[in-house]
Coordinates of C-alpha atoms in Angstrom, one line a residue:
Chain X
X561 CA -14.4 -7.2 -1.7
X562 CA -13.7 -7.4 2.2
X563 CA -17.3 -7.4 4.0
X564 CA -18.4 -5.1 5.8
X565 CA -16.8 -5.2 9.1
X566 CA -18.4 -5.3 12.5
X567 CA -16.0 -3.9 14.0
X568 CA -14.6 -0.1 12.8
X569 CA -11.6 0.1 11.5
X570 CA -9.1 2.3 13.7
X571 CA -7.2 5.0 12.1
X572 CA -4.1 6.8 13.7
X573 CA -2.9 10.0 11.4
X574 CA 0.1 11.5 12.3
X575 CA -0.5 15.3 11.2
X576 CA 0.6 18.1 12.9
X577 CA -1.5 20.7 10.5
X578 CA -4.6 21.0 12.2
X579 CA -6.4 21.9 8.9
X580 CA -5.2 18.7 7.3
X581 CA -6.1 17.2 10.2
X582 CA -9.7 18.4 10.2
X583 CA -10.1 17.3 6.3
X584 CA -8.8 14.3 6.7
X585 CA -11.9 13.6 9.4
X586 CA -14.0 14.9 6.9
X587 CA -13.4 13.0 4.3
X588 CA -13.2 9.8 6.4
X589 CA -16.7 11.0 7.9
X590 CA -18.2 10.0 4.8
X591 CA -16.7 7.1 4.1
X592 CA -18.7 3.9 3.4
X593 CA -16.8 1.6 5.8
X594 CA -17.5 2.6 9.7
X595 CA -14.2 4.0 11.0
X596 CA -12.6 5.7 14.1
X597 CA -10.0 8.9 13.6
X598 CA -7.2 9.2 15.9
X599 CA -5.0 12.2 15.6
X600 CA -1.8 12.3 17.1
X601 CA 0.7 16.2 16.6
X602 CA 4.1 15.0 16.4
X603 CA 6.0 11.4 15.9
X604 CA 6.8 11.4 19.5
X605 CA 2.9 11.1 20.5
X606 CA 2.5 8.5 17.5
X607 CA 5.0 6.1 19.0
X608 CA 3.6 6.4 22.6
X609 CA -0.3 5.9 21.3
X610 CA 0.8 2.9 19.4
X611 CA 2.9 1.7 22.8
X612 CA -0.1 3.0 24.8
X613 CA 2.0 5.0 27.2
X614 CA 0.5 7.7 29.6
X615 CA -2.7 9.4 28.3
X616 CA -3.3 7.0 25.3
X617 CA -3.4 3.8 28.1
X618 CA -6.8 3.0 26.7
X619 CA -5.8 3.5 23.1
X620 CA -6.6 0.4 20.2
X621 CA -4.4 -0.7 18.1
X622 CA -4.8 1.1 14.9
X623 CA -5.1 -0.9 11.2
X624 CA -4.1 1.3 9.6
X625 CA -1.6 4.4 10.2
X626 CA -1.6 7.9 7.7
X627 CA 1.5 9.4 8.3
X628 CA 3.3 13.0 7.6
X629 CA 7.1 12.9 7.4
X630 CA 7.9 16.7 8.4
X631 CA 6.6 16.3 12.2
X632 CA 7.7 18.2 15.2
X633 CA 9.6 16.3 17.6
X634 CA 10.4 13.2 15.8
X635 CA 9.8 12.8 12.2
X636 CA 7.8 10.9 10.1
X637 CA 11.0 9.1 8.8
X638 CA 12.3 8.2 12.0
X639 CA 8.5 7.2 12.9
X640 CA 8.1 4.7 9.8
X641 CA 11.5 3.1 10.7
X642 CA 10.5 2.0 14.2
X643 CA 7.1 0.7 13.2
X644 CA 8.5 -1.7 10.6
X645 CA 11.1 -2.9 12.5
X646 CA 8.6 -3.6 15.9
X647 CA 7.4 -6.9 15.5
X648 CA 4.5 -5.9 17.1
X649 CA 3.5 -3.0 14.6
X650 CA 5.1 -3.4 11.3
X651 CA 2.3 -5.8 9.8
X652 CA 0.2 -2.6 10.5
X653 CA 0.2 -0.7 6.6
X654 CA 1.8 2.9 6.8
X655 CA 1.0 5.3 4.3
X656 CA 2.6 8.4 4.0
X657 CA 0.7 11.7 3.6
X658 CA 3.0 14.3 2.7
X659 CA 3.7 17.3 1.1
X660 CA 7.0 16.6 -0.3
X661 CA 7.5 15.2 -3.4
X662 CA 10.6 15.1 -3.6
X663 CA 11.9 12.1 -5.1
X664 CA 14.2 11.0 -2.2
X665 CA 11.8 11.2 0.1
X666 CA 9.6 9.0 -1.9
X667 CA 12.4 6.2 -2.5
X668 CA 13.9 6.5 1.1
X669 CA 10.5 6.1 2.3
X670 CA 10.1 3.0 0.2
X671 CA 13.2 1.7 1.6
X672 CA 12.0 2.2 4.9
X673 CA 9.1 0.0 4.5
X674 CA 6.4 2.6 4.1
X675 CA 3.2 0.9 2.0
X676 CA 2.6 3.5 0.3
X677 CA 3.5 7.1 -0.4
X678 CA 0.8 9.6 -1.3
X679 CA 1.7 13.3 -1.9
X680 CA -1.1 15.8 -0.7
X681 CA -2.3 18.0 -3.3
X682 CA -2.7 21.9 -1.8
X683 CA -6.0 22.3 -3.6
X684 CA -9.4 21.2 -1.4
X685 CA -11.2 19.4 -3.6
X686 CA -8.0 17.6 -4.7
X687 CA -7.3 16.5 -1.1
X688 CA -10.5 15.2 -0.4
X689 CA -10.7 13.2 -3.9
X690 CA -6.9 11.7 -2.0
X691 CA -8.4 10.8 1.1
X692 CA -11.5 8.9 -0.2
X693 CA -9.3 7.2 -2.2
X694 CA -6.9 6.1 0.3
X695 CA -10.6 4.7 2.3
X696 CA -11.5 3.3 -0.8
X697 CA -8.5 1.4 -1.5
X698 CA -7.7 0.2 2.7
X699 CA -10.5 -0.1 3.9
X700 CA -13.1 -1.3 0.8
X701 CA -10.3 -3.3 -1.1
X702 CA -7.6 -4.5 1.1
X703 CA -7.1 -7.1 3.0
X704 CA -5.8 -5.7 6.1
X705 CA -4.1 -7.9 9.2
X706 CA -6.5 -7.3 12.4
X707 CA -4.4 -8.9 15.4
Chain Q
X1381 CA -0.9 12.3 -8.3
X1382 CA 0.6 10.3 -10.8
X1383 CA -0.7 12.4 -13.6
X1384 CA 1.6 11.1 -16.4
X1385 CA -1.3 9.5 -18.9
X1386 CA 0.4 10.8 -22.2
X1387 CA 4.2 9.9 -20.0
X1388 CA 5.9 6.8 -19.6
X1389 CA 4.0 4.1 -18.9
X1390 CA 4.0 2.3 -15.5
X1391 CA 6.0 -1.0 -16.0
X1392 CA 3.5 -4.1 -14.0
X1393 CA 4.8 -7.0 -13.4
X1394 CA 1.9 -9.4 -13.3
X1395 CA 3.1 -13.0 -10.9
X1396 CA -0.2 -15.1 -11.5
X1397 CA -0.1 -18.7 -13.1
X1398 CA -4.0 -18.5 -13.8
X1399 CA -4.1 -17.6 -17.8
X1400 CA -8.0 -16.4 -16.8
X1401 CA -6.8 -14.2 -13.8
X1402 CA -4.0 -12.8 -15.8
X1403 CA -6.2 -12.0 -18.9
X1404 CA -9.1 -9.9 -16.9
X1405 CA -6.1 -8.4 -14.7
X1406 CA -4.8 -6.9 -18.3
X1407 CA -8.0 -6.4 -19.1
X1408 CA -8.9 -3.8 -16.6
X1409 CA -5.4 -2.3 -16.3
X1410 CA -6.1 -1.6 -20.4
X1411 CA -8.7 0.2 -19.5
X1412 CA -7.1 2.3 -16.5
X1413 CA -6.1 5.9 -16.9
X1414 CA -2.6 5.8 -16.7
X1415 CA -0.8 4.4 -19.8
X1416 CA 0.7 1.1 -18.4
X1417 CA 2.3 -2.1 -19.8
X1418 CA 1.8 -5.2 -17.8
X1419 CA 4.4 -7.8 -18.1
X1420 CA 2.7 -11.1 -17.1
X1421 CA 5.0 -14.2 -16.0
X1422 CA 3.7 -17.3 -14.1
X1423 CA 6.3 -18.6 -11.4
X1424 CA 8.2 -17.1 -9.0
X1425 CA 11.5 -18.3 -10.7
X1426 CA 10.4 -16.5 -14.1
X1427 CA 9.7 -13.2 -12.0
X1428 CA 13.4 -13.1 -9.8
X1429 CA 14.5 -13.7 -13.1
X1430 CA 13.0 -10.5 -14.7
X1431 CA 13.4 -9.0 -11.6
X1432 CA 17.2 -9.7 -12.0
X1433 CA 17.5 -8.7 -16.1
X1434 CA 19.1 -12.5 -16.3
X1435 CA 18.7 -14.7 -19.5
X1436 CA 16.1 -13.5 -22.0
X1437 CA 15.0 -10.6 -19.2
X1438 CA 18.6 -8.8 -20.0
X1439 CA 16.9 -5.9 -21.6
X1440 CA 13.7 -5.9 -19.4
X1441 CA 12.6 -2.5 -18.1
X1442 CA 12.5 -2.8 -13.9
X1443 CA 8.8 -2.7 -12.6
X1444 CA 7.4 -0.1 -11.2
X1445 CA 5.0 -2.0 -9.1
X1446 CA 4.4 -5.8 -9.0
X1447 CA 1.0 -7.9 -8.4
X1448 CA 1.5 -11.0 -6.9
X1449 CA -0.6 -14.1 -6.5
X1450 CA 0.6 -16.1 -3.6
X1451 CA -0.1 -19.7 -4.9
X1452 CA 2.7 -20.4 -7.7
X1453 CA 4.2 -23.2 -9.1
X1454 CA 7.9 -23.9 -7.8
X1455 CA 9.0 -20.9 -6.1
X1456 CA 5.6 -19.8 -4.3
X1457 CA 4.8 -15.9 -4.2
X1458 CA 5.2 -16.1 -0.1
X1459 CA 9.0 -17.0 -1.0
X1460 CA 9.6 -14.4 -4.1
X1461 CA 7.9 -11.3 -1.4
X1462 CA 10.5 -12.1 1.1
X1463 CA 13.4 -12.7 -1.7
X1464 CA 12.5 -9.4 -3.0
X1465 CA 11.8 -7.7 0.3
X1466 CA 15.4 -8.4 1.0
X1467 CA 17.0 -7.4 -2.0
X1468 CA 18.9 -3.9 -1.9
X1469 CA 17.4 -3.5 -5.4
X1470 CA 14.6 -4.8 -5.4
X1471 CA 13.0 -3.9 -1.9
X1472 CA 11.5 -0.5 -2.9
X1473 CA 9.1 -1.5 -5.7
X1474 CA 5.9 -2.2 -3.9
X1475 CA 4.6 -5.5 -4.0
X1476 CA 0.7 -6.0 -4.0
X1477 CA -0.4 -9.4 -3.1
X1478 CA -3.5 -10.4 -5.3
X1479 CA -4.5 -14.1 -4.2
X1480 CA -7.2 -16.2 -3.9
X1481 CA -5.7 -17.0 -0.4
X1482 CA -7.8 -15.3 2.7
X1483 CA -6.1 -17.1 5.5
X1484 CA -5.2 -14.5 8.3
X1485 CA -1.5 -16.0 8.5
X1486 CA -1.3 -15.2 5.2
X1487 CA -2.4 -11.7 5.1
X1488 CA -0.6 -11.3 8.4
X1489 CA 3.0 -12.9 7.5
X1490 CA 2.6 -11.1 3.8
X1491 CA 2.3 -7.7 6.0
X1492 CA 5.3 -9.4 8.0
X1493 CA 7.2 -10.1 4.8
X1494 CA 6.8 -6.2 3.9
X1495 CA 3.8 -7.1 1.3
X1496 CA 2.9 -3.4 0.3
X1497 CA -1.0 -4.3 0.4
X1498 CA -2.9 -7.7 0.5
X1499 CA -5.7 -7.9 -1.5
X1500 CA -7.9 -11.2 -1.7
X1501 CA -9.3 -12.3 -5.5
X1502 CA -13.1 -11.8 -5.6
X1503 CA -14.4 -15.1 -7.4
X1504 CA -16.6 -13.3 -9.4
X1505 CA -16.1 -11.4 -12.4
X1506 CA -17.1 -8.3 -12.3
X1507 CA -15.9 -8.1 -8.4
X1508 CA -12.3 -9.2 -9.8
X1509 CA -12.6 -6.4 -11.9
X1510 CA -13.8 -3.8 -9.8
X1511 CA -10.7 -5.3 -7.3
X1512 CA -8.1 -4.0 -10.6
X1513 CA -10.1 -1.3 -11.3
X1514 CA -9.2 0.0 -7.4
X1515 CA -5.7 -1.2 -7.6
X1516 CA -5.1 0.9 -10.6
X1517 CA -6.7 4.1 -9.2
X1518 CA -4.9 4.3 -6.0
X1519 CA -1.4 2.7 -7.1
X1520 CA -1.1 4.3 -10.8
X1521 CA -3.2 7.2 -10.1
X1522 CA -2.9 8.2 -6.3
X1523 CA 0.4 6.6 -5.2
X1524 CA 3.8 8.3 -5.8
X1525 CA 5.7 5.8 -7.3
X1526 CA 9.3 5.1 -6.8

């Protein structure tokens, strides 16, 4: 297992639910490894946190990135595909928190270089038991690149 | 959720030359809750070779998700991710890196390569399989495959 980290891990979510937003934090409030939650509404904002334009100057560079695909704006799609092909970014792991299960989402998504693809179940308790897992798994288990 | 237990099982390509490693890998996958069938080779020429149905492999189901040690014989797993990861066909299976390996240019150049998650070997046992045990719940239980 990874040790414990000094340093919190940094989290961006992409989400423009506020009520998946809010659970998201909840679930991650809990969470064993010490973490920071940065929520960004639509794939526009997401791009100019990571490039720290305007407001998010001051922002860190997240390890790890949880993002919707249907996004106001600009969508997740078009989101994951100029991550992974930044240089700068696309070591950071995306995974995609969605509500579509729709098998061409989940292949194109793949294609696109997303790490993983995670449908979100509608019921509470179900969402939840998702999110912890997604801590569990990045930030207990894995391995992740901190540059 | 991938809530198939009585479904198909999820095809795993095992890459590890480590008999040991490969036996407690199967070991906890065995006793995951999605029905699975690890397929274990032990070089990086014997896994593009499944990968690609050629020779024996003809018949051999395509993964659904591949482990991957990074320290192989011939063909190391640093040059298979970035065959695969290139490969029209092949690209969308998610690769997670399981090595022994905790160098940060190899976790960062195995996220560069497109490595869907890097995961470093715990030495001992019951850590290693604790390490599977997560891997199974989050990519055969979580994870929407492709």
């Amino acid at each position: 297992m990874p040790d414990t980290l000094p340093v919190p891990i940094e989290i961006l979510l992409v989400e423009d639910n506020p009520g998946d937003a809010r659970l998201t934090r909840e679930a991650l409030r809990d969470a064993k490894v010490r973490n920071n939650l940065y929520v960004v509404p639509d794939g526009v904002e997401a791009l100019a946190f990571l490039q720290r334009q305007g407001k998010h100057a001051a922002a860190p560079k997240p390890d790890l990135i949880l993002l919707d695909l249907n996004l106001p704006k600009k969508d997740g799609r078009e989101v994951l595909e100029e991550i992974k092909q930044n240089d700068e970014f696309r070591h950071i792991p995306v995974v995609i928190l969605t509500t579509s299960q729709a098998e061409k989402d989940i292949i194109e998504s793949y294609r696109l270089r997303a790490n993983a693809f995670v449908t979100k179940p509608v019921d509470l308790e179900q969402f939840l038991k998702v999110v912890r897992s997604i801590e569990h798994f990045w930030l207990e288990i894995v391995k992740l690149s901190r540059i | 959720m991938n809530a198939v237990a009585g479904g198909v099982p999820i095809e795993v390509l095992l890459v590890e030359d480590s008999a040991d490693d490969a036996a407690l890998t199967r070991r906890a996958l065995d006793q995951g809750k999605v029905r699975n069938r690890v397929h274990h080779v032990t070089s990086g020429v014997e896994a593009l070779a499944r990968l690609r149905r050629q020779g024996r492999f003809a018949d051999a189901p395509p993964p659904d998700l591949i482990l991957l040690d990074l320290n192989l014989p011939g063909m190391d797993g640093r040059e298979l991710l970035r065959i695969i990861k290139a490969d029209e066909r092949l690209r969308h299976i998610p690769v997670v890196v399981v090595t022994g390996s905790e160098v940060d240019a190899d976790v960062l150049s195995s996220y560069q390569q497109h490595a869907n998650a890097y995961v470093k070997k715990p030495i001992a046992t019951k850590e290693f399989l604790e390490a599977v045990n997560s891997i199974e719940q989050f990519w055969l239980q979580i994870v929407r495959l492709p």
